Coordinates of C-alpha atoms and ligand atoms in Angstrom, one line a residue:
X125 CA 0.0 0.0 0.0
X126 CA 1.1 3.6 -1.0
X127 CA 1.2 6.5 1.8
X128 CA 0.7 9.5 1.4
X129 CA 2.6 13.2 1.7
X130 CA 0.5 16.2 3.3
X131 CA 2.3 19.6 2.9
X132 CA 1.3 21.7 6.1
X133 CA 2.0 25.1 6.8
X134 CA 3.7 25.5 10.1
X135 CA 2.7 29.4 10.2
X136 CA 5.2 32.2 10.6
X137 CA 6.9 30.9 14.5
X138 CA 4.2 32.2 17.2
X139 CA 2.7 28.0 17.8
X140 CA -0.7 29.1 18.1
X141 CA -1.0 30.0 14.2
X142 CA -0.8 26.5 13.4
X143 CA -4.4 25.5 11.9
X144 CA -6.6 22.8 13.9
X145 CA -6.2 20.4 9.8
X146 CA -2.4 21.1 10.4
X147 CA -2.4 19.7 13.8
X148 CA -4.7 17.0 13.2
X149 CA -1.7 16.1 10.1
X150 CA 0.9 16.0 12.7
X151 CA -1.0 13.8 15.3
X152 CA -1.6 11.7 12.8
X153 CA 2.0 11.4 11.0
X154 CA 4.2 8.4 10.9
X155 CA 7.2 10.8 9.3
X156 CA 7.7 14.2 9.7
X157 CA 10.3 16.3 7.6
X158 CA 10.4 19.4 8.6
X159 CA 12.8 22.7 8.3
X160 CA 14.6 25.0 10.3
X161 CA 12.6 27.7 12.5
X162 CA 10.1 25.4 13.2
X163 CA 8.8 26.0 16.7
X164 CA 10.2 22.6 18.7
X165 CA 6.7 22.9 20.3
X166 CA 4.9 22.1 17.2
X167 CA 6.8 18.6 17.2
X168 CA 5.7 17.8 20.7
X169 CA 2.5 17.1 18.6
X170 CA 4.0 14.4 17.0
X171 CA 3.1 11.0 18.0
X172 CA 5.9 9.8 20.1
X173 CA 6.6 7.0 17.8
X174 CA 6.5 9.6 14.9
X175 CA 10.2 9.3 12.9
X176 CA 11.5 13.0 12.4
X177 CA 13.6 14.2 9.7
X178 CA 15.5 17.7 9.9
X179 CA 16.2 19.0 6.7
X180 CA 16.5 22.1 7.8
X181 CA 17.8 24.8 5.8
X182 CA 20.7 27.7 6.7
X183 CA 20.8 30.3 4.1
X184 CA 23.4 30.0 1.6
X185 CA 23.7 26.5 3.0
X186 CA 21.7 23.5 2.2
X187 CA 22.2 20.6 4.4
X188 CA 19.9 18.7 2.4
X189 CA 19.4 19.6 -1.0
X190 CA 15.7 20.3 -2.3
X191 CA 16.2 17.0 -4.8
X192 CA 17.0 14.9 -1.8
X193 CA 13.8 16.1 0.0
X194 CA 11.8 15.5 -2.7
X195 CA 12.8 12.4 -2.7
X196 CA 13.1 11.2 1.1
X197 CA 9.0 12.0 0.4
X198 CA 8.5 9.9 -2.2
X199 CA 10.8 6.8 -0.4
X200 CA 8.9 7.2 2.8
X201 CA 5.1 7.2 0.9
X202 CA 6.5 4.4 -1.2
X203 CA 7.3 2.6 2.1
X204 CA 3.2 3.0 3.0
X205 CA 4.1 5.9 5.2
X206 CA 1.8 8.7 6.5
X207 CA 4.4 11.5 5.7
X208 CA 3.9 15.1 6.6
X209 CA 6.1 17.6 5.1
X210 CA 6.3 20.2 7.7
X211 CA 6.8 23.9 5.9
X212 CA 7.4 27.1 7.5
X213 CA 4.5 29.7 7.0
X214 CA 2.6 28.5 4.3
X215 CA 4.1 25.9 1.8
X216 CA 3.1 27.3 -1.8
X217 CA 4.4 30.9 -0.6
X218 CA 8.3 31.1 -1.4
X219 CA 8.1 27.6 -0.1
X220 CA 8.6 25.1 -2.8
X221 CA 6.2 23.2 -2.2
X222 CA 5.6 23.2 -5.7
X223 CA 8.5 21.6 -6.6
X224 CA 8.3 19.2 -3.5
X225 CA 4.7 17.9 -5.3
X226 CA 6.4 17.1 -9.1
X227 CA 7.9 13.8 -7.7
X228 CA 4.8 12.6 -5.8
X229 CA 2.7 13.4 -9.3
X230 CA 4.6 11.7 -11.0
X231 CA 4.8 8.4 -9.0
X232 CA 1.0 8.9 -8.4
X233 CA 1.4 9.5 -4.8
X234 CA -1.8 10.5 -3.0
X235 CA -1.1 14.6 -1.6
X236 CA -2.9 16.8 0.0
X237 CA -1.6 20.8 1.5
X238 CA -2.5 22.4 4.7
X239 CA -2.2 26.3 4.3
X240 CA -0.3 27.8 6.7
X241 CA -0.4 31.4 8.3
X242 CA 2.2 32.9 6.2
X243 CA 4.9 35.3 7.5
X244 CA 4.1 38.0 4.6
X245 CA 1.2 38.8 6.6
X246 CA 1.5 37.7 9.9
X247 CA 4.5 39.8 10.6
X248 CA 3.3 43.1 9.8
X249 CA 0.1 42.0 11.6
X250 CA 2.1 41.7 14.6
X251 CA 3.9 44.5 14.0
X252 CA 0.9 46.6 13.6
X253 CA 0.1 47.2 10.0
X254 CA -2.3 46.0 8.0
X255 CA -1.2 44.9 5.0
X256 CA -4.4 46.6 2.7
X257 CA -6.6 49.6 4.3
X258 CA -9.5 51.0 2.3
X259 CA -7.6 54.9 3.0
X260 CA -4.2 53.7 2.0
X261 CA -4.0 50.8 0.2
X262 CA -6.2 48.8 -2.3
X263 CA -3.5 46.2 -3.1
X264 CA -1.1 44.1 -1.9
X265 CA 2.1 42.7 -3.9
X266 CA 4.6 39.5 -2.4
X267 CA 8.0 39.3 -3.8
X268 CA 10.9 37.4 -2.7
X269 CA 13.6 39.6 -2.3
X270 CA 16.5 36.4 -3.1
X271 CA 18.8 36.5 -5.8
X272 CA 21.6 33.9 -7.1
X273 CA 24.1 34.5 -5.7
X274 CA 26.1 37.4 -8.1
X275 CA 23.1 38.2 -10.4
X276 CA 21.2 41.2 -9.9
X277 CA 17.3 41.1 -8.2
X278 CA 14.5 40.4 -10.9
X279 CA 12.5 42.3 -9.8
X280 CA 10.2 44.9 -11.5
X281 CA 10.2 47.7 -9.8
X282 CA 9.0 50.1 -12.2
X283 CA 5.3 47.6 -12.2
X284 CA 5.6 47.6 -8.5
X285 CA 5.8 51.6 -8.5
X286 CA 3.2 51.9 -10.8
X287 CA 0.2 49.5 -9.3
X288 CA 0.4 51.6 -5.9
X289 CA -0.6 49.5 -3.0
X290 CA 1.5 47.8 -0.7
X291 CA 4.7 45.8 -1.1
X292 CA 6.1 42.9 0.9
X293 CA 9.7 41.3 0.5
X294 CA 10.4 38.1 1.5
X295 CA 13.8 37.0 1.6
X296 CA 15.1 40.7 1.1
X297 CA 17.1 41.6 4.2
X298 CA 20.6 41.2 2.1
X299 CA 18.6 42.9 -0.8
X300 CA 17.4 45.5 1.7
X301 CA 19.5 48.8 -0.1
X302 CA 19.0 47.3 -3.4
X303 CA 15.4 46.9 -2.7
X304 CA 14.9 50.8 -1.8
X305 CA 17.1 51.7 -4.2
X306 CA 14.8 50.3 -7.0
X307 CA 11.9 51.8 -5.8
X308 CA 13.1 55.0 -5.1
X309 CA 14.8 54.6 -8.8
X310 CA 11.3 53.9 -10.1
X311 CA 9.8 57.1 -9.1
X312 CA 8.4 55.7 -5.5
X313 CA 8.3 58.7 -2.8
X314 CA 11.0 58.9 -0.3
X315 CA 8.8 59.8 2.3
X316 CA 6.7 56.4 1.7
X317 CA 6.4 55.0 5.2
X318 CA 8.5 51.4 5.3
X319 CA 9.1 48.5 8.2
X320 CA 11.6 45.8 8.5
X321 CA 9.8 43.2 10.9
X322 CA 12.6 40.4 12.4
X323 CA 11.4 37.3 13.9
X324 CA 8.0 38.5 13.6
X325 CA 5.0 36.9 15.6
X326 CA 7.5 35.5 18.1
X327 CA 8.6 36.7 21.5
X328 CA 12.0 38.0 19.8
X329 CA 10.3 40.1 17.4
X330 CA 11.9 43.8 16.5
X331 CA 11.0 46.1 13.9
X332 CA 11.8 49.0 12.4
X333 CA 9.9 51.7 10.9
X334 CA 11.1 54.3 9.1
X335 CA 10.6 56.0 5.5
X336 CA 11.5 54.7 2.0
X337 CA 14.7 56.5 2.0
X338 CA 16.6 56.2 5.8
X339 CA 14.9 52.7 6.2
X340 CA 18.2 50.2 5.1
X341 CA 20.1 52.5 7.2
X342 CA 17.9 52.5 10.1
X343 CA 17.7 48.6 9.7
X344 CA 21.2 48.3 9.6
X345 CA 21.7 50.5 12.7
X346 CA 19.4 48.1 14.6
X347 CA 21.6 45.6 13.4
X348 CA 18.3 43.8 12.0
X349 CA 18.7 40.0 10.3
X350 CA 17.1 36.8 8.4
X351 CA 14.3 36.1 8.8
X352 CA 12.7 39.3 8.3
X353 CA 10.1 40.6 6.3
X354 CA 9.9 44.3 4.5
X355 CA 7.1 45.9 4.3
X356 CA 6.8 49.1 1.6
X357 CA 3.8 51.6 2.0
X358 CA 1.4 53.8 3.3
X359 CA 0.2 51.4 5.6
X360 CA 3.6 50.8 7.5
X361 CA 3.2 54.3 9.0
X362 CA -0.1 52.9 11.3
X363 CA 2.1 50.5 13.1
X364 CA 2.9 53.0 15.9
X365 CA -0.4 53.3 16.4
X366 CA -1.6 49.6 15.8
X367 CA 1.1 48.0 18.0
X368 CA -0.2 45.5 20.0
X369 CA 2.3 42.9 20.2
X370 CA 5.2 45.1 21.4
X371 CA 2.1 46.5 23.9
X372 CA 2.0 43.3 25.8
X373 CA 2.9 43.8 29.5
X374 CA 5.5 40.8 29.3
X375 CA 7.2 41.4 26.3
X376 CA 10.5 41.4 26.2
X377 CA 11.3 39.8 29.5
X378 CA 12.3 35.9 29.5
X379 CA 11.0 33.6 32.2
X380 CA 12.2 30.5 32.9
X381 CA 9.2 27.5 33.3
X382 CA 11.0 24.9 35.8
X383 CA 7.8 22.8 35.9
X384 CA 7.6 19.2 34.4
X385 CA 7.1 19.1 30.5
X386 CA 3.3 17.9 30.6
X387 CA 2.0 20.4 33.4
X388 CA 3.8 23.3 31.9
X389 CA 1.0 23.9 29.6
X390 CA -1.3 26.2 31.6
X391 CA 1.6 28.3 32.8
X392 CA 3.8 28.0 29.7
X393 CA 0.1 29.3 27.5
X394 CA -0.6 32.3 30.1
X395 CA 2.7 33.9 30.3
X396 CA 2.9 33.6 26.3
X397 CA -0.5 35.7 25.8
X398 CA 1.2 38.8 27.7
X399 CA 4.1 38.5 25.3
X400 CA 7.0 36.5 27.3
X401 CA 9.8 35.0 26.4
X402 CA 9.5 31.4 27.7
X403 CA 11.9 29.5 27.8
X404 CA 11.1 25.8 29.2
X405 CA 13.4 24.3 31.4
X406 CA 11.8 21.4 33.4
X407 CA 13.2 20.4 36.6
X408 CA 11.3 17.8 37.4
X409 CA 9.6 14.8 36.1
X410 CA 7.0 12.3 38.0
X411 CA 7.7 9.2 37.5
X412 CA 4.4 6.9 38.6
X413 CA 5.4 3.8 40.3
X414 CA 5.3 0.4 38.3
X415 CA 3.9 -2.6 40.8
X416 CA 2.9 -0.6 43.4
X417 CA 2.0 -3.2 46.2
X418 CA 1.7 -0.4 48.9
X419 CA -0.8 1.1 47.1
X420 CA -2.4 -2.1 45.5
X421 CA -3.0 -3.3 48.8
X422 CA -4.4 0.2 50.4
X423 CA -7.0 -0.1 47.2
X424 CA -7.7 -3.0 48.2
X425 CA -8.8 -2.6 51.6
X426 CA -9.7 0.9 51.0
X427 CA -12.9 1.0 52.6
X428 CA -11.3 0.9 56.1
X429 CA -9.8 4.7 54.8
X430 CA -11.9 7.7 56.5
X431 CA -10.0 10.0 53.9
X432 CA -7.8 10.0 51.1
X433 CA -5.7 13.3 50.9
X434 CA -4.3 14.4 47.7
X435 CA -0.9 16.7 47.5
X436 CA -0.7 16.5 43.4
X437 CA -2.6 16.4 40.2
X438 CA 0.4 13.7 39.6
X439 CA -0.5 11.8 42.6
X440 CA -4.6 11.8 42.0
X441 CA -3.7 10.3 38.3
X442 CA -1.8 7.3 39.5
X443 CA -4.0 6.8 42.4
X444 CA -6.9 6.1 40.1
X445 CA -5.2 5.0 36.9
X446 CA -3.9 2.1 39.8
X447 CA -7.6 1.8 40.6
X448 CA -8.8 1.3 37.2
X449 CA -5.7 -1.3 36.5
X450 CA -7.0 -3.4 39.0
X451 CA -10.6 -3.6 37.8
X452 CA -12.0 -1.4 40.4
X453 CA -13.2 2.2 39.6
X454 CA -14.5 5.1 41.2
X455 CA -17.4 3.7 43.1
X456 CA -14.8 1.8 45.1
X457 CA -14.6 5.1 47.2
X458 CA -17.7 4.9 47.9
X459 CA -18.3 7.4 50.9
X460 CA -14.8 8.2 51.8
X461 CA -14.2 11.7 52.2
X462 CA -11.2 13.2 49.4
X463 CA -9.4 16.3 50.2
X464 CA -7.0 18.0 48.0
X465 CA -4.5 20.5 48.7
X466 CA -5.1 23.2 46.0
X467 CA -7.4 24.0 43.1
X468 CA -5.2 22.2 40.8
X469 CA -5.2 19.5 42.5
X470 CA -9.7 19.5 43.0
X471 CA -9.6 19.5 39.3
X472 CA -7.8 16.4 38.8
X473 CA -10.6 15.2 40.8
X474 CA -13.3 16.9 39.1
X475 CA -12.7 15.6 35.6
X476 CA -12.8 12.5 37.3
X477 CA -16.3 13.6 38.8
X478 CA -15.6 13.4 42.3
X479 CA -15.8 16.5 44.2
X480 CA -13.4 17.3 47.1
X481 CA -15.0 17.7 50.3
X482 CA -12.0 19.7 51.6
X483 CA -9.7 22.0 50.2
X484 CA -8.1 24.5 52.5
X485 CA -8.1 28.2 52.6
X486 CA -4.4 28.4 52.2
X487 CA -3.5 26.0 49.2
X488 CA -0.1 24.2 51.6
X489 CA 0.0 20.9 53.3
X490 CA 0.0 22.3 56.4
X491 CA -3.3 23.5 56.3
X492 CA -4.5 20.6 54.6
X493 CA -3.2 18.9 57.3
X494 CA -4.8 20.8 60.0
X495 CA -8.1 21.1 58.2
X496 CA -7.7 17.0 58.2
X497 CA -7.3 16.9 62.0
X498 CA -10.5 19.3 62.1
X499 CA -12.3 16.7 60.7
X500 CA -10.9 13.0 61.5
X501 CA -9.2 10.6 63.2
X502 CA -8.2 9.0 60.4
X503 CA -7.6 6.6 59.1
X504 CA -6.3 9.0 56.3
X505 CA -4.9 7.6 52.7
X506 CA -1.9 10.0 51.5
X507 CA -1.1 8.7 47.9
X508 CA 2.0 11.1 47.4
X509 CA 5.2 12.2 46.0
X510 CA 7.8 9.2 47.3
X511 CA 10.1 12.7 48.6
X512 CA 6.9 14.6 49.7
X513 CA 7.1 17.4 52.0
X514 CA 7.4 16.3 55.3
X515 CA 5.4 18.7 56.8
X516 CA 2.2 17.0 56.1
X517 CA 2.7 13.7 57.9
X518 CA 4.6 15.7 60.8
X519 CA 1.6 17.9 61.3
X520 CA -1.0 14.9 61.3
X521 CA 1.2 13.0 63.7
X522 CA 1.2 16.4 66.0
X523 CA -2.5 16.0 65.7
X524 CA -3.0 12.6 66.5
X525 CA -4.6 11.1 62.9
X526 CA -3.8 8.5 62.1
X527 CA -2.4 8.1 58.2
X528 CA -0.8 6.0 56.1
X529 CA 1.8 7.3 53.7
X530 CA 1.7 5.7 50.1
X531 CA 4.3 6.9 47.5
X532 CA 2.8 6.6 44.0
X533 CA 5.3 8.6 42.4
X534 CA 9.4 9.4 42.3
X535 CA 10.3 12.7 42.0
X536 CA 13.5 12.3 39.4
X537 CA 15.9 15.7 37.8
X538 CA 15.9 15.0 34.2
X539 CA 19.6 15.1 32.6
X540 CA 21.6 18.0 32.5
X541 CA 20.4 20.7 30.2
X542 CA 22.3 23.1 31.5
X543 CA 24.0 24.6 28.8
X544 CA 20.4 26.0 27.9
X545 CA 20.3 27.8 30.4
X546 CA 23.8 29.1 31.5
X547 CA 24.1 31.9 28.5
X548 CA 20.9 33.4 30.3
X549 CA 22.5 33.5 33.8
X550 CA 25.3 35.0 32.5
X551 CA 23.4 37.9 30.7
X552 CA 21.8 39.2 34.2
X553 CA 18.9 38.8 36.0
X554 CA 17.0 35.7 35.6
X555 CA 13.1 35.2 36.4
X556 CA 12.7 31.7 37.5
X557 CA 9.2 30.2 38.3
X558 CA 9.3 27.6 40.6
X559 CA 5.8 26.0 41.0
X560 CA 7.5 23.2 44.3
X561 CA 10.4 22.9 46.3
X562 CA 11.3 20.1 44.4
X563 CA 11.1 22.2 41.6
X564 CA 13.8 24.4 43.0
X565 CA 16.0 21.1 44.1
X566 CA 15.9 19.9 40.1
X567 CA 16.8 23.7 39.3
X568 CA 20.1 23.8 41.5
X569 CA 20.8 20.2 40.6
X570 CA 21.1 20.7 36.8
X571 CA 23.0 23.4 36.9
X572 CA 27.4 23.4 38.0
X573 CA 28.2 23.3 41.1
X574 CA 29.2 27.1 42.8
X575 CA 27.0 29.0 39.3
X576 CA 26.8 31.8 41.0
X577 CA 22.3 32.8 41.9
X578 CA 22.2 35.5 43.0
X579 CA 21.0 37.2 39.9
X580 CA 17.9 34.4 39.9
X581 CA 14.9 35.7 41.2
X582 CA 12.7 33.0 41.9
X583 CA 9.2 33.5 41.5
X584 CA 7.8 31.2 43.7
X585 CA 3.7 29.2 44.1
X586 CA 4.2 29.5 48.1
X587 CA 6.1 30.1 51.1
X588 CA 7.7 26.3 50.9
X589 CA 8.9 26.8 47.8
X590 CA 10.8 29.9 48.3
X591 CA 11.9 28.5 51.7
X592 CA 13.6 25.8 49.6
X593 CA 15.1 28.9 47.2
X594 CA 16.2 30.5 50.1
X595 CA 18.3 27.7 51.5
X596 CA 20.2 28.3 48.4
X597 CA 20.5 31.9 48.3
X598 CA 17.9 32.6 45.4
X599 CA 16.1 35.7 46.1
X600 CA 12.1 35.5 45.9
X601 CA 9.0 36.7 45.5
X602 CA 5.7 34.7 46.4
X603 CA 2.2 34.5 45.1
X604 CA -0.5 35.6 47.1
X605 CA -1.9 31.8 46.8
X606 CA -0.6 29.0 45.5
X607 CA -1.9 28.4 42.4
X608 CA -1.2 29.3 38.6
X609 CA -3.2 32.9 38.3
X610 CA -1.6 33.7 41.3
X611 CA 1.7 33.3 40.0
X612 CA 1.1 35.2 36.4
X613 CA -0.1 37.9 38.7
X614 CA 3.1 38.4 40.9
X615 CA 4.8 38.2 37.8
X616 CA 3.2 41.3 36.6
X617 CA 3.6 42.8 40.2
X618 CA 6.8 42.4 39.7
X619 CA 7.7 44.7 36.4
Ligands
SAH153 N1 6.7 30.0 3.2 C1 7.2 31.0 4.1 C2 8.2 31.8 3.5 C3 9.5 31.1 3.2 S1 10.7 32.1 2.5 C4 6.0 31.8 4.6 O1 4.9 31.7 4.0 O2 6.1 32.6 5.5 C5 11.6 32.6 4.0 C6 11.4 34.0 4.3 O3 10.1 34.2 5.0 C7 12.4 34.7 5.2 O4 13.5 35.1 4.5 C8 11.6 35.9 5.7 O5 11.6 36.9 4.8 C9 10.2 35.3 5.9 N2 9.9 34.8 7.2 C10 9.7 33.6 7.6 N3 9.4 33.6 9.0 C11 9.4 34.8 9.4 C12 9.2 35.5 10.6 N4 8.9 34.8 11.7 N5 9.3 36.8 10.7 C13 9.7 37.5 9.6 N6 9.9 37.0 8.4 C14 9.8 35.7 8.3

């Protein structure tokens, strides 16, 4: 049996411009070859099982020639394969995608494209301008700005002058003085409002925006680079006003997301709406227990529990996927109380309909502890982190309930990653979030012994957390609860 190839558009960098067919493509691919400045996000998508092929492109410098692309897609649909070539912005715009379908005709392999959210106009919209305006412009012309190397551009600029409207060049920074040059040479205004967008629609992005005749200058002056795009026309001169992105109360400023890679989402999504930087850098990962027989024997006896207590969204997962692995489900509670330390933690319940009878009014394990002793004797079930905190069981004890202590899950530093990291620390002050205290343990772990923190400021979920940063010298701030919002809004507290 043939595969098939499906080109998708990754869109212009920001991940959230992928389309909902593009991702559908990737969660569905069995190969994915894919290019440079593709968001490493956007490959999390990918089945885990998916094979990945970087044929990522420098300019001037193909690592893997477009013939051998072409082809690696037609070996890997030959094989049967569910192939999806993976194309910056959209895949028909300066994108060769063209050229990528030829072979796959040929051979009568199935195809089918995803458009993508192309940089042409995603970039200016980030940078404010709208690319047509019923006052300013009625038309809009895209034109790659790349030459071979020694010939001159071919580009018409004398049409380009004459139709009015807007002009966008792709692939132009190199070009950028020849491109003014030609307009100004056919007759354009040297007052014409013009932009230079860099890295547009991500966290990075700069611009410039200047006229027609100072702009290759002013873009070299700013010390601008690939991948940009040029934008030429009245419009460019709205983007002061039509800034948005730039706007955003965290852009600019790189935060460091410490928590583990699958509960970074929430966090990782918030901070990126108010423009920042995030870089992810998790510290952590829960690792459930395999063959649990502490907890396969509290399950199954677990109707001589009064409560179970939960400390973790990690811990209330491999409570019940344990459950449901030994043929037993939810009912098996039947009236036992649950308690759950936080609002995150409630919610793990929740999807699993069960509601929490108690959550305390600070979200820490020592008021869930004392909020316990309120309201048993215990026996209490505490399926927990196997290096929880041991406040919880110490408080409990001090209370006289009675508890047994399960470990579901380790608490293991994933391999050094360091080197992502160091350049950062180096530049100045860092904004760490740190969402635990084991968090903050994986944080000083993975990085060299004696780097110096003290220009870390750790922006910490609650006051254990940012006793465990202070034990090693990190200065901190602390949310006002401990939970996500919370945290987003100390960040902004803390501009
Ligand atoms: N198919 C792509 C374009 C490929 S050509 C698309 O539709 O966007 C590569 C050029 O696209 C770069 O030289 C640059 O001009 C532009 N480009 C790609 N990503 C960009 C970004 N994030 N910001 C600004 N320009 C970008």
């Amino acid at each position: 049996m043939t595969g098939k190839v499906t080109l998708v558009g990754a869109g212009p960098g920001d991940p959230g411009l992928l389309t909902r067919k593009g991702e559908a493509a990737l969660r569905a691919a069995e190969v994915v070859v894919y290019d440079r400045l593709i968001a490493p996000e956007l490959l999390e998508l990918l089945p885990p099982t998916a094979e990945r092929i970087d044929v990522g492109k420098e300019a001037d410098h193909h690592p893997v020639p477009q013939w051998r692309i072409n082809e690696i897609l037609l070996e890997k649909a030959q094989e049967g394969k569910n192939v999806v070539r993976f194309k910056g912005g959209d895949p028909f715009l300066f994108g060769r995608g063209g050229e990528e379908l030829d072979l796959l005709a040929q051979n009568h392999i199935p195809f089918e494209v995803v458009p993508g959210v192309t940089s042409a106009l995603a970039a200016p919209a980030y940078a404010g301008i709208p690319v047509t305006h019923r006052d300013y412009a009625s038309s809009l012309h895209i034109v790659t700005g790349h030459a071979k190397a020694g010939s001159p551009l071919q580009i018409n600029f004398r049409a380009l002058v004459e139709a009015g409207g807007t002009c966008v060049f792709l692939m132009g920074v190199s070009a950028l003085e020849r491109i003014c040059n030609g307009l100004l040479g056919a007759g354009m205004e040297k007052e014409t409002p013009a932009a230079v967008v860099e890295w547009g629609t991500l966290p990075g992005q700069r611009k410039v925006v200047s006229t027609l005749e100072r702009l290759a200058e002013e873009a070299r002056r700013a010390e601008l680079h690939s991948p940009a795009v040029i934008v030429v026309g009245e419009v460019a001169a709205l983007s002061e006003r039509f800034d948005w992105f730039d706007a955003l109360p965290l852009k600019g400023r790189t935060i460091v997301v410490t928590r583990p890679k699958r509960r970074a989402g929430a966090l990782r999504g918030r901070l990126r709406e108010l423009g920042a930087d995030v870089v992810d850098y998790p510290c952590i990962e829960t690792v459930p227990r395999q063959e649990n027989r502490a907890l396969e024997q509290c399950l199954a006896q677990i109707s001589r529990f009064d409560w179970v207590a939960f400390t973790s969204s990690a811990g209330v997962e491999v409570f019940f996927d344990t459950l449901w692995r030994l043929e037993m489900d939810g009912r098996a509670l039947g009236d036992i109380k649950l308690a759950a330390v936080g609002p995150s933690t409630a919610q793990a319940l929740e999807v699993r309909h069960l509601r929490a009878d108690f959550v305390p009014s600070v979200y820490d394990t020592e008021h869930l502890a004392l909020g316990l002793a309120q309201r048993t004797k215990g026996p209490v079930l505490l399926p927990r982190a196997a290096v929880g905190s041991p406040i919880l069981p110490r408080v409990l004890e001090e209370q006289g309930v009675a508890f047994t202590d399960v470990p579901v899950y380790d608490t293991v530093f994933p391999g050094e990653h360091a080197e992502n990291l160091l350049p950062l620390l180096a530049a100045g002050e860092t904004w760490v979030t740190f969402t635990s205290a084991s968090t903050v343990r994986g944080f000083v772990n993975s990085l060299p012994k004696g780097t110096d923190l003290s220009r870390v400021l750790g922006l910490c979920i609650g006051p254990q957390t940012a006793a465990e940063c202070a034990r090693h010298g990190i200065r901190t701030r602390v949310a006002r609860e401990a939970t996500v919002p919370a945290l987003v809004e100390l960040i902004l507290n803390a501009l």
